[in-house]
Coordinates of C-alpha atoms and ligand atoms in Angstrom, one line a residue:
X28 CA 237.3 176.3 269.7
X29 CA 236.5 180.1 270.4
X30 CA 238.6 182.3 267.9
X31 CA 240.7 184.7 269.8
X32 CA 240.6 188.5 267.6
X33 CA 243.6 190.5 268.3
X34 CA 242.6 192.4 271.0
X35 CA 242.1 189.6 273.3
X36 CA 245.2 188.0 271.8
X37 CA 246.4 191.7 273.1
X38 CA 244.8 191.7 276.6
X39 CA 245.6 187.7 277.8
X40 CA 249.7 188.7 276.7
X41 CA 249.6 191.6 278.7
X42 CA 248.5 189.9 281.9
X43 CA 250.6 186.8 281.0
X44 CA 253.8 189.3 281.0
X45 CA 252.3 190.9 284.7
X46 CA 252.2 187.5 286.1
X47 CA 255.4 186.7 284.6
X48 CA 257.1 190.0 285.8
X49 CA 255.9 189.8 289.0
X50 CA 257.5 186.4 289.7
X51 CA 260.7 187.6 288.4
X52 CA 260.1 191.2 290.3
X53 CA 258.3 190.9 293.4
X54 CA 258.4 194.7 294.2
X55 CA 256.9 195.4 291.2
X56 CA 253.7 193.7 292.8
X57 CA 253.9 196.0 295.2
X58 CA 253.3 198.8 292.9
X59 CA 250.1 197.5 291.4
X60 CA 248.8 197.2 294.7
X61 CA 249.8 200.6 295.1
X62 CA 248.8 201.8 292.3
X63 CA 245.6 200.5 292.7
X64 CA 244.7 201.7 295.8
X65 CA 245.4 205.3 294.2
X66 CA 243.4 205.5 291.6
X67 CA 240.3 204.2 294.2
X68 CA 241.2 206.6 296.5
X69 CA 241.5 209.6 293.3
X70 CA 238.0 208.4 292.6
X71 CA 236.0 208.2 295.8
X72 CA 237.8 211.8 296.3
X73 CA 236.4 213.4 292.6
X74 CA 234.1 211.2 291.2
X75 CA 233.1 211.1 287.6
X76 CA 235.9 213.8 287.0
X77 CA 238.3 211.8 287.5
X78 CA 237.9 209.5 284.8
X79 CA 237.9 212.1 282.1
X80 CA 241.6 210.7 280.6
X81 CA 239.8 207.1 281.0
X82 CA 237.4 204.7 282.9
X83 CA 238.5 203.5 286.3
X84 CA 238.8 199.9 284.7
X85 CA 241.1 200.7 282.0
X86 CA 243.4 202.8 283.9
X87 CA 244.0 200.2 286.5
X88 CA 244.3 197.9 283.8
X89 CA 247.0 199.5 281.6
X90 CA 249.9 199.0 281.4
X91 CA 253.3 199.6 279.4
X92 CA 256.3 197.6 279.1
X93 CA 259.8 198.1 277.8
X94 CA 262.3 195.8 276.1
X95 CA 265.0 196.2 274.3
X96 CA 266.6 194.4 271.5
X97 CA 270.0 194.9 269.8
X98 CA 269.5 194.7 265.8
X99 CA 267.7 195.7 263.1
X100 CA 266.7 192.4 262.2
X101 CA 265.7 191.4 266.0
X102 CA 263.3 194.6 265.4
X103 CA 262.1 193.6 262.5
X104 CA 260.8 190.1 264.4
X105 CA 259.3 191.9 267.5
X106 CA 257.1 193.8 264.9
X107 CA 255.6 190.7 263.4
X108 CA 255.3 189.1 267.0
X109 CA 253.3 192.6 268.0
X110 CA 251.0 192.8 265.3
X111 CA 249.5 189.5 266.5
X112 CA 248.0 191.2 269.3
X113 CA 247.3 194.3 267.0
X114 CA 250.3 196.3 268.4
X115 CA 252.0 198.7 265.4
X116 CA 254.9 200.8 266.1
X117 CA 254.5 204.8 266.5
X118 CA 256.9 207.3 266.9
X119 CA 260.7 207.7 266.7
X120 CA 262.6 208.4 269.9
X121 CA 266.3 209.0 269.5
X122 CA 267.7 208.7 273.2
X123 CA 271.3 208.8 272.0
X124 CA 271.6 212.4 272.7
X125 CA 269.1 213.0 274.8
X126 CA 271.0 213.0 277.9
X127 CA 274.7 212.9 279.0
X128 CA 274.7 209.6 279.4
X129 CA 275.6 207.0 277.2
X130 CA 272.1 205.8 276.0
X131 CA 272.8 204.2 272.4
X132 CA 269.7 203.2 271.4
X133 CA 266.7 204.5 269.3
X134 CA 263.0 203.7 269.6
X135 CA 259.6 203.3 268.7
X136 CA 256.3 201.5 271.0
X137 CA 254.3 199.2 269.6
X138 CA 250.6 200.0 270.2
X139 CA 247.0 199.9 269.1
X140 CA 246.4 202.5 266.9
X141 CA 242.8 203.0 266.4
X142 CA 240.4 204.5 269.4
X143 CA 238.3 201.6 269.4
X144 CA 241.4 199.0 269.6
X145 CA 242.8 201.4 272.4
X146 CA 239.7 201.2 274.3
X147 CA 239.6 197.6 274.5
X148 CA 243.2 197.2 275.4
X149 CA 245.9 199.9 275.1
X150 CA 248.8 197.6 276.2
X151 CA 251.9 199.2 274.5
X152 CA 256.1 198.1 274.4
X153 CA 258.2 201.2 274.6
X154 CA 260.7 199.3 272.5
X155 CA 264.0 200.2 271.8
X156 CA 267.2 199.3 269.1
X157 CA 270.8 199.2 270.1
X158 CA 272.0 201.3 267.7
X159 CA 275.3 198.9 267.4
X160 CA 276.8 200.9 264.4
X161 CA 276.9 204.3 266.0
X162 CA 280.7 204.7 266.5
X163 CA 280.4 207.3 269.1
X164 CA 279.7 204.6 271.5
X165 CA 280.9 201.7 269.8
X166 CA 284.5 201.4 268.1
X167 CA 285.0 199.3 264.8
X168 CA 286.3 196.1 266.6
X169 CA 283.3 196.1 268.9
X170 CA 280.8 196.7 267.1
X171 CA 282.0 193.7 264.4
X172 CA 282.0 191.6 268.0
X173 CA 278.4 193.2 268.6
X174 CA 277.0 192.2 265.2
X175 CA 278.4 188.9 265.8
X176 CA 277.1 188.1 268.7
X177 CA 273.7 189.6 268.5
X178 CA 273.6 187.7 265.1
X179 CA 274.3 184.3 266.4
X180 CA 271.4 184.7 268.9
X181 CA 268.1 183.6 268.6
X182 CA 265.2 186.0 270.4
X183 CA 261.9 184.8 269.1
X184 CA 261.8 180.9 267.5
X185 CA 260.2 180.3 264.0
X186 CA 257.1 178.6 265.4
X187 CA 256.6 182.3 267.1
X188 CA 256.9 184.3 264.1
X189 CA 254.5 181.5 261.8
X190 CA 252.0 181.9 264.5
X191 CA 252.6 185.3 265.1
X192 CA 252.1 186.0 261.0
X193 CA 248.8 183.9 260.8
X194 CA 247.3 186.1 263.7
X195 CA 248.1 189.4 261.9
X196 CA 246.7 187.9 258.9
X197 CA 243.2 186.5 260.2
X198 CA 242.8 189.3 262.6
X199 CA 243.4 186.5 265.6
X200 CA 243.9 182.9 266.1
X201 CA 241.7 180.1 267.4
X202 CA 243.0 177.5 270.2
X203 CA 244.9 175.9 270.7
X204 CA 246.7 178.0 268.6
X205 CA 246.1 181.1 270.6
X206 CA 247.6 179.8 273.7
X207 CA 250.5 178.4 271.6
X208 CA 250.8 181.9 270.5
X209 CA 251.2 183.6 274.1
X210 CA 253.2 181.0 275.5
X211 CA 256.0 181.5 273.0
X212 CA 255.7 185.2 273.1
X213 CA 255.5 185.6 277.0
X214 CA 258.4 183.3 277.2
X215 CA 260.3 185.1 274.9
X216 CA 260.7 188.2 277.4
X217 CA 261.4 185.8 280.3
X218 CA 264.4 186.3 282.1
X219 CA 266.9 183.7 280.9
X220 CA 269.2 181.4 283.5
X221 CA 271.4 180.8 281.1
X222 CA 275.1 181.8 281.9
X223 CA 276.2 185.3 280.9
X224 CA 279.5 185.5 279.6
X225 CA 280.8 187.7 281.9
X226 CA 284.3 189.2 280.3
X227 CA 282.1 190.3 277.6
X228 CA 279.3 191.8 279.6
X229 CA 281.9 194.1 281.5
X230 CA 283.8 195.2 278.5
X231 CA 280.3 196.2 277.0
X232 CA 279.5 197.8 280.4
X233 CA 282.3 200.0 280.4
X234 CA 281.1 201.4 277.1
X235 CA 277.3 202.0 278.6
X236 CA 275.3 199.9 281.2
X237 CA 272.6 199.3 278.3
X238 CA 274.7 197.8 275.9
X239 CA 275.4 195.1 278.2
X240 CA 271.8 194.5 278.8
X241 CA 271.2 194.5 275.5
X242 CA 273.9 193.0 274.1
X243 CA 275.6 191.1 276.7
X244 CA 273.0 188.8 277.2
X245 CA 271.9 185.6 275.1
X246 CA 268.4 186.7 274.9
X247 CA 265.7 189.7 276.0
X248 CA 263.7 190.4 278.6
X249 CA 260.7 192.7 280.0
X250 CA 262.9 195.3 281.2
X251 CA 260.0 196.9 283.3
X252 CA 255.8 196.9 283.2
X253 CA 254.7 200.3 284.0
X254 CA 251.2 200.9 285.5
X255 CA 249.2 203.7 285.2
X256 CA 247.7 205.5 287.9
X257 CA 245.4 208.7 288.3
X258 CA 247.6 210.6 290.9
X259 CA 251.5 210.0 290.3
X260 CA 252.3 212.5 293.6
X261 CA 249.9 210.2 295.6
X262 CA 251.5 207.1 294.4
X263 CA 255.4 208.5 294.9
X264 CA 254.2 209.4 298.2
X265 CA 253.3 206.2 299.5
X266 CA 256.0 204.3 297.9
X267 CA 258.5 206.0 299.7
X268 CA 256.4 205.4 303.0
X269 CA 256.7 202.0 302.4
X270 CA 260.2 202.3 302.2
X271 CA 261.3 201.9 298.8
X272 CA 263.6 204.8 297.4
X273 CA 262.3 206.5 294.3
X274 CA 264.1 208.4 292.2
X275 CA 264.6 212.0 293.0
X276 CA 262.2 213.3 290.9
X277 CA 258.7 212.7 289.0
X278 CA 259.8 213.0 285.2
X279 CA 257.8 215.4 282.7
X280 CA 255.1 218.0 283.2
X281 CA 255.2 219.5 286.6
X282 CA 251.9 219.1 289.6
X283 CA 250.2 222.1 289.1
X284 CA 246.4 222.9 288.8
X285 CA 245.9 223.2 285.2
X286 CA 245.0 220.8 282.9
X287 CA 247.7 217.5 282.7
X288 CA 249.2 217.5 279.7
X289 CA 251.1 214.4 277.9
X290 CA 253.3 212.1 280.3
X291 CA 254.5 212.1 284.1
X292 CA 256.8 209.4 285.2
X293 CA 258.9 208.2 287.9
X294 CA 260.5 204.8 288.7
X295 CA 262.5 203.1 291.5
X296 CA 265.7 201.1 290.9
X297 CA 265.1 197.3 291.4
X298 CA 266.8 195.0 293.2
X299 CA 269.9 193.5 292.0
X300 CA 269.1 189.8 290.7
X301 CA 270.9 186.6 290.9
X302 CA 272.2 186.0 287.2
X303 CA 274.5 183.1 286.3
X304 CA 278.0 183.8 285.0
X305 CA 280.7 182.3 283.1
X306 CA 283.7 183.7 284.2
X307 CA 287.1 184.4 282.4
X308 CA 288.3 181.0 284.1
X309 CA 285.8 178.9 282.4
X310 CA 283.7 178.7 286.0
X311 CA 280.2 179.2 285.9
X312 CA 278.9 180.7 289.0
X313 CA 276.4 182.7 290.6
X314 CA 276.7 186.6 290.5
X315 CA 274.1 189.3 290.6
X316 CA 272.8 192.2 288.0
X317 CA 271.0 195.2 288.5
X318 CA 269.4 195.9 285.4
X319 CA 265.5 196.4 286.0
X320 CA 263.6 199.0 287.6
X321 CA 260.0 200.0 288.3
X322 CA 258.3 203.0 287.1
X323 CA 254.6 204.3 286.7
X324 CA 253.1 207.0 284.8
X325 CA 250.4 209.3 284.9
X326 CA 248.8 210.1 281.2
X327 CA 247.4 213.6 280.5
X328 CA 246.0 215.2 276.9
X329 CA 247.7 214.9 273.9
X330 CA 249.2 218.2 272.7
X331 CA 248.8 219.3 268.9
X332 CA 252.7 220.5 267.8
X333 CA 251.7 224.0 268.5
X334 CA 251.2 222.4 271.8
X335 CA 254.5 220.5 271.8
X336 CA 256.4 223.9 270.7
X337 CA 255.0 225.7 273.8
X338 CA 255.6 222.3 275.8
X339 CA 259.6 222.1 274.5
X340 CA 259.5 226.0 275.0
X341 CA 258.7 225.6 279.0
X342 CA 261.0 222.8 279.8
X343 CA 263.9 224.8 277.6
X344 CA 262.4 228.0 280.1
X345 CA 262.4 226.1 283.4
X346 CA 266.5 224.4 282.5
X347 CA 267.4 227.9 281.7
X348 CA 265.9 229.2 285.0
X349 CA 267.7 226.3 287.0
X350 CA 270.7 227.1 285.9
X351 CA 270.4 231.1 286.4
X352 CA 270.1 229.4 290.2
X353 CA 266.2 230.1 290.3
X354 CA 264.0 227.5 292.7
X355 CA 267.1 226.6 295.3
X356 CA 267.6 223.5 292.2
X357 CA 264.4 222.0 293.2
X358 CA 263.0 221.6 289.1
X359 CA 259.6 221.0 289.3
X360 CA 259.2 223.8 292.0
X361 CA 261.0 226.1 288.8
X362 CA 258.8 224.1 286.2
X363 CA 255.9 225.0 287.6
X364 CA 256.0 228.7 288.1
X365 CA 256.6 228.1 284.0
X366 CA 253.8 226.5 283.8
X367 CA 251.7 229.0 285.5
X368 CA 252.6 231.8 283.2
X369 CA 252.5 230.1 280.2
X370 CA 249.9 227.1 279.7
X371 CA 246.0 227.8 279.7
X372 CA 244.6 226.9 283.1
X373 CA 241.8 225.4 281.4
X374 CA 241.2 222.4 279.0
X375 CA 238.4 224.4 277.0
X376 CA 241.2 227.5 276.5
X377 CA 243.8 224.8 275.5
X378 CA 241.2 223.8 273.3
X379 CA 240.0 227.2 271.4
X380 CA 243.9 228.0 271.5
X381 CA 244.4 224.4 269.4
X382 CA 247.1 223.2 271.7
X383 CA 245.9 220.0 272.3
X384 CA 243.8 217.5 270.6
X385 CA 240.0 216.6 271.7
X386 CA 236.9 214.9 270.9
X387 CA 233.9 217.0 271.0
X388 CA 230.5 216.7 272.1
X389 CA 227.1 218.8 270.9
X390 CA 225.4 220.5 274.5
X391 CA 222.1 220.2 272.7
X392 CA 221.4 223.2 275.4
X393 CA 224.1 225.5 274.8
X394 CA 223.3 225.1 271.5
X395 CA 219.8 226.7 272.2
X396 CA 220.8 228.8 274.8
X397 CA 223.3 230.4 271.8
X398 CA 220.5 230.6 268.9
X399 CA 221.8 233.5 266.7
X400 CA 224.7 234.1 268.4
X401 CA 226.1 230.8 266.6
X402 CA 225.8 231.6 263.3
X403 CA 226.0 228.8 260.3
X404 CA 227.7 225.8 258.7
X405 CA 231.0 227.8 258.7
X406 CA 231.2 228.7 262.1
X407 CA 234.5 228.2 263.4
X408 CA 235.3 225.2 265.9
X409 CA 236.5 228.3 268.3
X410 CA 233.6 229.9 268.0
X411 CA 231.2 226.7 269.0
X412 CA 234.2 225.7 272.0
X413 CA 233.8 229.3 273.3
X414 CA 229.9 229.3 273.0
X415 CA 230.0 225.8 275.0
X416 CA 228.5 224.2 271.8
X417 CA 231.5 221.8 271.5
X418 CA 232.4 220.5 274.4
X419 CA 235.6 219.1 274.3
X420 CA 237.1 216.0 275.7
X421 CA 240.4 215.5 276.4
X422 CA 242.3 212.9 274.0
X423 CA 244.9 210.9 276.5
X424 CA 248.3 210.9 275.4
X425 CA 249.2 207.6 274.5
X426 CA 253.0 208.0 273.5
X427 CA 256.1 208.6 275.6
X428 CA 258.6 211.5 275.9
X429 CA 262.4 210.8 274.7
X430 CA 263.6 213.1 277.5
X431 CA 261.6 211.5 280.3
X432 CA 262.8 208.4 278.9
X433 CA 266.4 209.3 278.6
X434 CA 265.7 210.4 282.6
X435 CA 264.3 206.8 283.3
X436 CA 266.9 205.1 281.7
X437 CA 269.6 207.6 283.2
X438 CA 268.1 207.3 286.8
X439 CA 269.0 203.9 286.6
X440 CA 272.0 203.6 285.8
X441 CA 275.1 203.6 288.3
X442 CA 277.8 205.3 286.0
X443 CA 277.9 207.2 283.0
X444 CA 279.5 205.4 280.4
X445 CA 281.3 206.6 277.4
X446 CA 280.5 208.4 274.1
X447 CA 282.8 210.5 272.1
X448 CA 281.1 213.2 270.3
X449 CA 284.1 213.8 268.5
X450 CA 282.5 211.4 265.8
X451 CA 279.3 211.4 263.8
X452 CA 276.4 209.5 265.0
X453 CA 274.6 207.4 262.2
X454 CA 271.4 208.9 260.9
X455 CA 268.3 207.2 262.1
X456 CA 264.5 208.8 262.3
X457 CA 260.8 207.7 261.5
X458 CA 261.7 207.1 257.5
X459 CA 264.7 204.7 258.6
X460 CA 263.3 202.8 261.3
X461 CA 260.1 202.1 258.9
X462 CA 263.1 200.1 256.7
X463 CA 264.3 198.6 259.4
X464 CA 261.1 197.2 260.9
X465 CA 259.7 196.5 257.4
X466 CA 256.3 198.6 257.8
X467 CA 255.5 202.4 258.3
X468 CA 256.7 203.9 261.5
X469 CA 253.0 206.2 262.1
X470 CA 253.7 209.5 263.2
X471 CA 251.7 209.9 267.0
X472 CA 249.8 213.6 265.3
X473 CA 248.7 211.5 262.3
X474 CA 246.5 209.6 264.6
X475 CA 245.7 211.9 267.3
X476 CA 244.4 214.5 264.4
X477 CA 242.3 211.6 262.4
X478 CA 240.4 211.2 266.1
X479 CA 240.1 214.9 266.4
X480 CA 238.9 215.9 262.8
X481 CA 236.6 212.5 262.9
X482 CA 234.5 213.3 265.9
X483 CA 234.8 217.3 264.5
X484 CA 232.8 215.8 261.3
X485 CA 230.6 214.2 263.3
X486 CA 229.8 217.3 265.1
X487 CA 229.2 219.3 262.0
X488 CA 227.1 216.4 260.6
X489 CA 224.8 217.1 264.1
X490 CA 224.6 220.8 263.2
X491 CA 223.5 220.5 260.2
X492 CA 220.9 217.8 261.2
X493 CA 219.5 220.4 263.6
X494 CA 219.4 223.4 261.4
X495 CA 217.4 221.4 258.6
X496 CA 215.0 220.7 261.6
Ligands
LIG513 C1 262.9 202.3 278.2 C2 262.9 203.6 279.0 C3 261.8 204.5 278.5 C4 259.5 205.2 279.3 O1 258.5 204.9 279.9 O2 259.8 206.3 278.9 C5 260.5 204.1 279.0 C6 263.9 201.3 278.8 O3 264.4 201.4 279.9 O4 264.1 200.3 278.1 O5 260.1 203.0 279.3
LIG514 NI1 258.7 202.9 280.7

């Protein structure tokens, strides 16, 4: 039988979860199709451009998921499940305060890490922890009634995590093995029948609508599949012709026409679904759940964090310009005026400025064209951008943005909940959550910079070959 590497371990699970989702979220069908037609559209109307953050074929194949589990231990297991399709966890996202909402979770994605692996597949799990020991949200007695619950609860069986370890181990699995493999893991994020215990689920809603989900419920699911298309304004547009409500605003980096930087979003709330319940009166019965939604992103370039300074700098300018009454409220309107005063209009100035990462490539002809004016070895990369020597190419974001997330999360949710900031939250970040799931945490620059400086050796390796000539 074939042996399956990782990466197509990677690519059948992600379209085993889009036929799965689909079933269980019929609008979200609708946005592929959508989404789809988009990016055809973005490139019969610019060409080869428009695949500079990607080819046509991997764009309109990626995809990103959520889930959400509710202990340290349940995260621990999704890690070894993910690494069987070559998906490691990078980044720390801390939601808790990143809104006024009651958002008690923290979170990493699982992705492929290396350019080659991301090229082949980049299927990634935003994937978040409830962070059940945080007493601002939780008091003593419930979060003792959390850990015991969540701890009685089964996610991912022990045939799943055996297979799952052998994969990571051999680098893939052969059949029948492999198809064992994705049938427990794509099951494992299926939406469960059975019955919610419905006194329990409220009480934990009244604290925050994502506790419930999270730990409310006898087991996980996909919480959304997110595709990715070339022209988010496009795609909002024509979901709301079609009738379905979006949410008031695309999330992150504002339209404008300058380069797109890191991550836009924007989602509409799904339908409610029929759930079972048990109620307080020992009944079980039909009742319904709104809990999922659909979103889709549009990826831009990776910033460096002088980059990521300047970015936090513009969105702390544009709130502080929103609330001085600026833009009649209307924030990407405010954003971008921002934007136009402060970010390079150009890749290749965002580039010789080093606020965002690229490849580069030699122009053989500029390099002529520039003869003496280029001077040796340890000519500056600045110098070689500006003389057209290096030609850089954008490096796509592949991460998320905790306060885009916070906003998708928020958006969806019909009330509030509850935190009092009157206690101290419990310290997590990248060092803790490595413990937790048992293997380092990367950090997204580490990896972005190794690509960078890589194909920056290269480059030099090319000069040199042609001065020896
Ligand atoms: C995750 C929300 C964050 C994104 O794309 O930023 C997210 C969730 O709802 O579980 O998916
Ligand atoms: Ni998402």
């Amino acid at each position: 039988m074939t042996f399956q590497q990782l990466w197509q371990l990677r690519a059948r699970f992600a379209r085993r979860l889009s036929v799965m989702y689909g079933r269980e979220v019929p609008a979200y069908t609708t946005l592929v199709d959508v989404s789809a037609a988009v990016n055809e559209d973005h490139l019969a109307r610019h060409g080869a451009d428009a695949e500079r953050l990607g080819s046509i074929d991997r764009v309109t194949a990626e995809r990103h998921g959520a889930i959400r589990v509710g202990s340290p231990r349940e995260l621990a297991q999704v890690a070894r499940v993910f690494a069987a399709f070559g998906m490691h966890p990078v980044g720390f996202y801390d939601l808790r305060d990143a809104s006024a909402s009651s958002v008690p979770v923290v979170s990493t994605a699982f992705r492929p890490t290396d350019p080659e692996e991301l090229a082949r597949n980049p299927f990634r799990v935003f994937t978040s922890m409830l962070a059940a020991d945080d007493p601002r949200f939780f008091d003593r007695e419930l979060q003792r009634q959390l850990e015991e619950f969540i701890g009685h609860r089964t996610l991912f069986p022990q045939e799943l995590l055996d297979l799952a370890d052998r994969a990571a181990e051999h680098g893939g699995l052969a059949e029948p093995d492999a198809e064992r493999l994705l049938d427990l893991a794509t099951g494992s994020f299926e939406l469960s029948a059975e019955p919610v215990d419905h006194a329990w689920y409220r009480r934990l809603e009244a604290v925050s609508a994502v506790a419930a989900d999270i730990g409310g419920v006898p087991t996980t699911h996909i919480n959304h599949l997110t595709p990715r298309v070339l022209d988010i304004d496009d795609l909002y547009a024509r979901m709301e012709a079609l009738g379905i409500a979006m949410i008031d605003e695309i999330q992150g980096p504002p339209r404008w026409d300058g380069p797109d930087v890191l991550l836009r979003q924007t989602s509409f709330r799904a339908l409610a679904e029929d759930r079972v319940f048990r109620f307080e009166d020992g009944t079980v019965g039909p009742g319904a759940l709104r809990v999922r939604f659909g979103e889709v992103e549009q990826r831009g370039v990776a910033l460096t964090p002088a980059g990521r300074d300047l970015y936090d700098r513009m969105v702390a300018e544009t709130d502080r310009r929103l609330a001085a009454g600026e833009g009649r409220g209307v924030r990407v309107d405010v954003a971008r005026t921002v934007w136009e005063e402060n970010l390079p209009r150009t890749e290749k100035e965002l580039a010789v400025q080093g606020l965002a990462y690229f490849t580069y490539a030699l122009d053989r002809d500029a390099l002529a064209r520039a003869g003496e004016s280029v001077p040796g070895p340890g000519v500056s990369l600045e110098v070689l951008i500006e003389a057209g020597v290096a030609v850089p190419q954008p490096i796509v974001y592949e991460d998320f943005l905790p306060r885009s997330a916070a906003g998708i999360f928020r958006s969806n949710l019909t009330d509030e909940g509850f935190r009092d900031d009157a206690q101290r939250g419990t310290d997590y970040d990248l060092t803790v959550l490595s413990d937790v799931v048992g293997r380092p945490v990367a950090d997204p620059h580490d990896l972005y910079r190794r690509q960078q400086d890589a194909s920056v050796a290269r480059l030099r390796e090319e000069l040199a070959a042609v001065a020896a000539r």
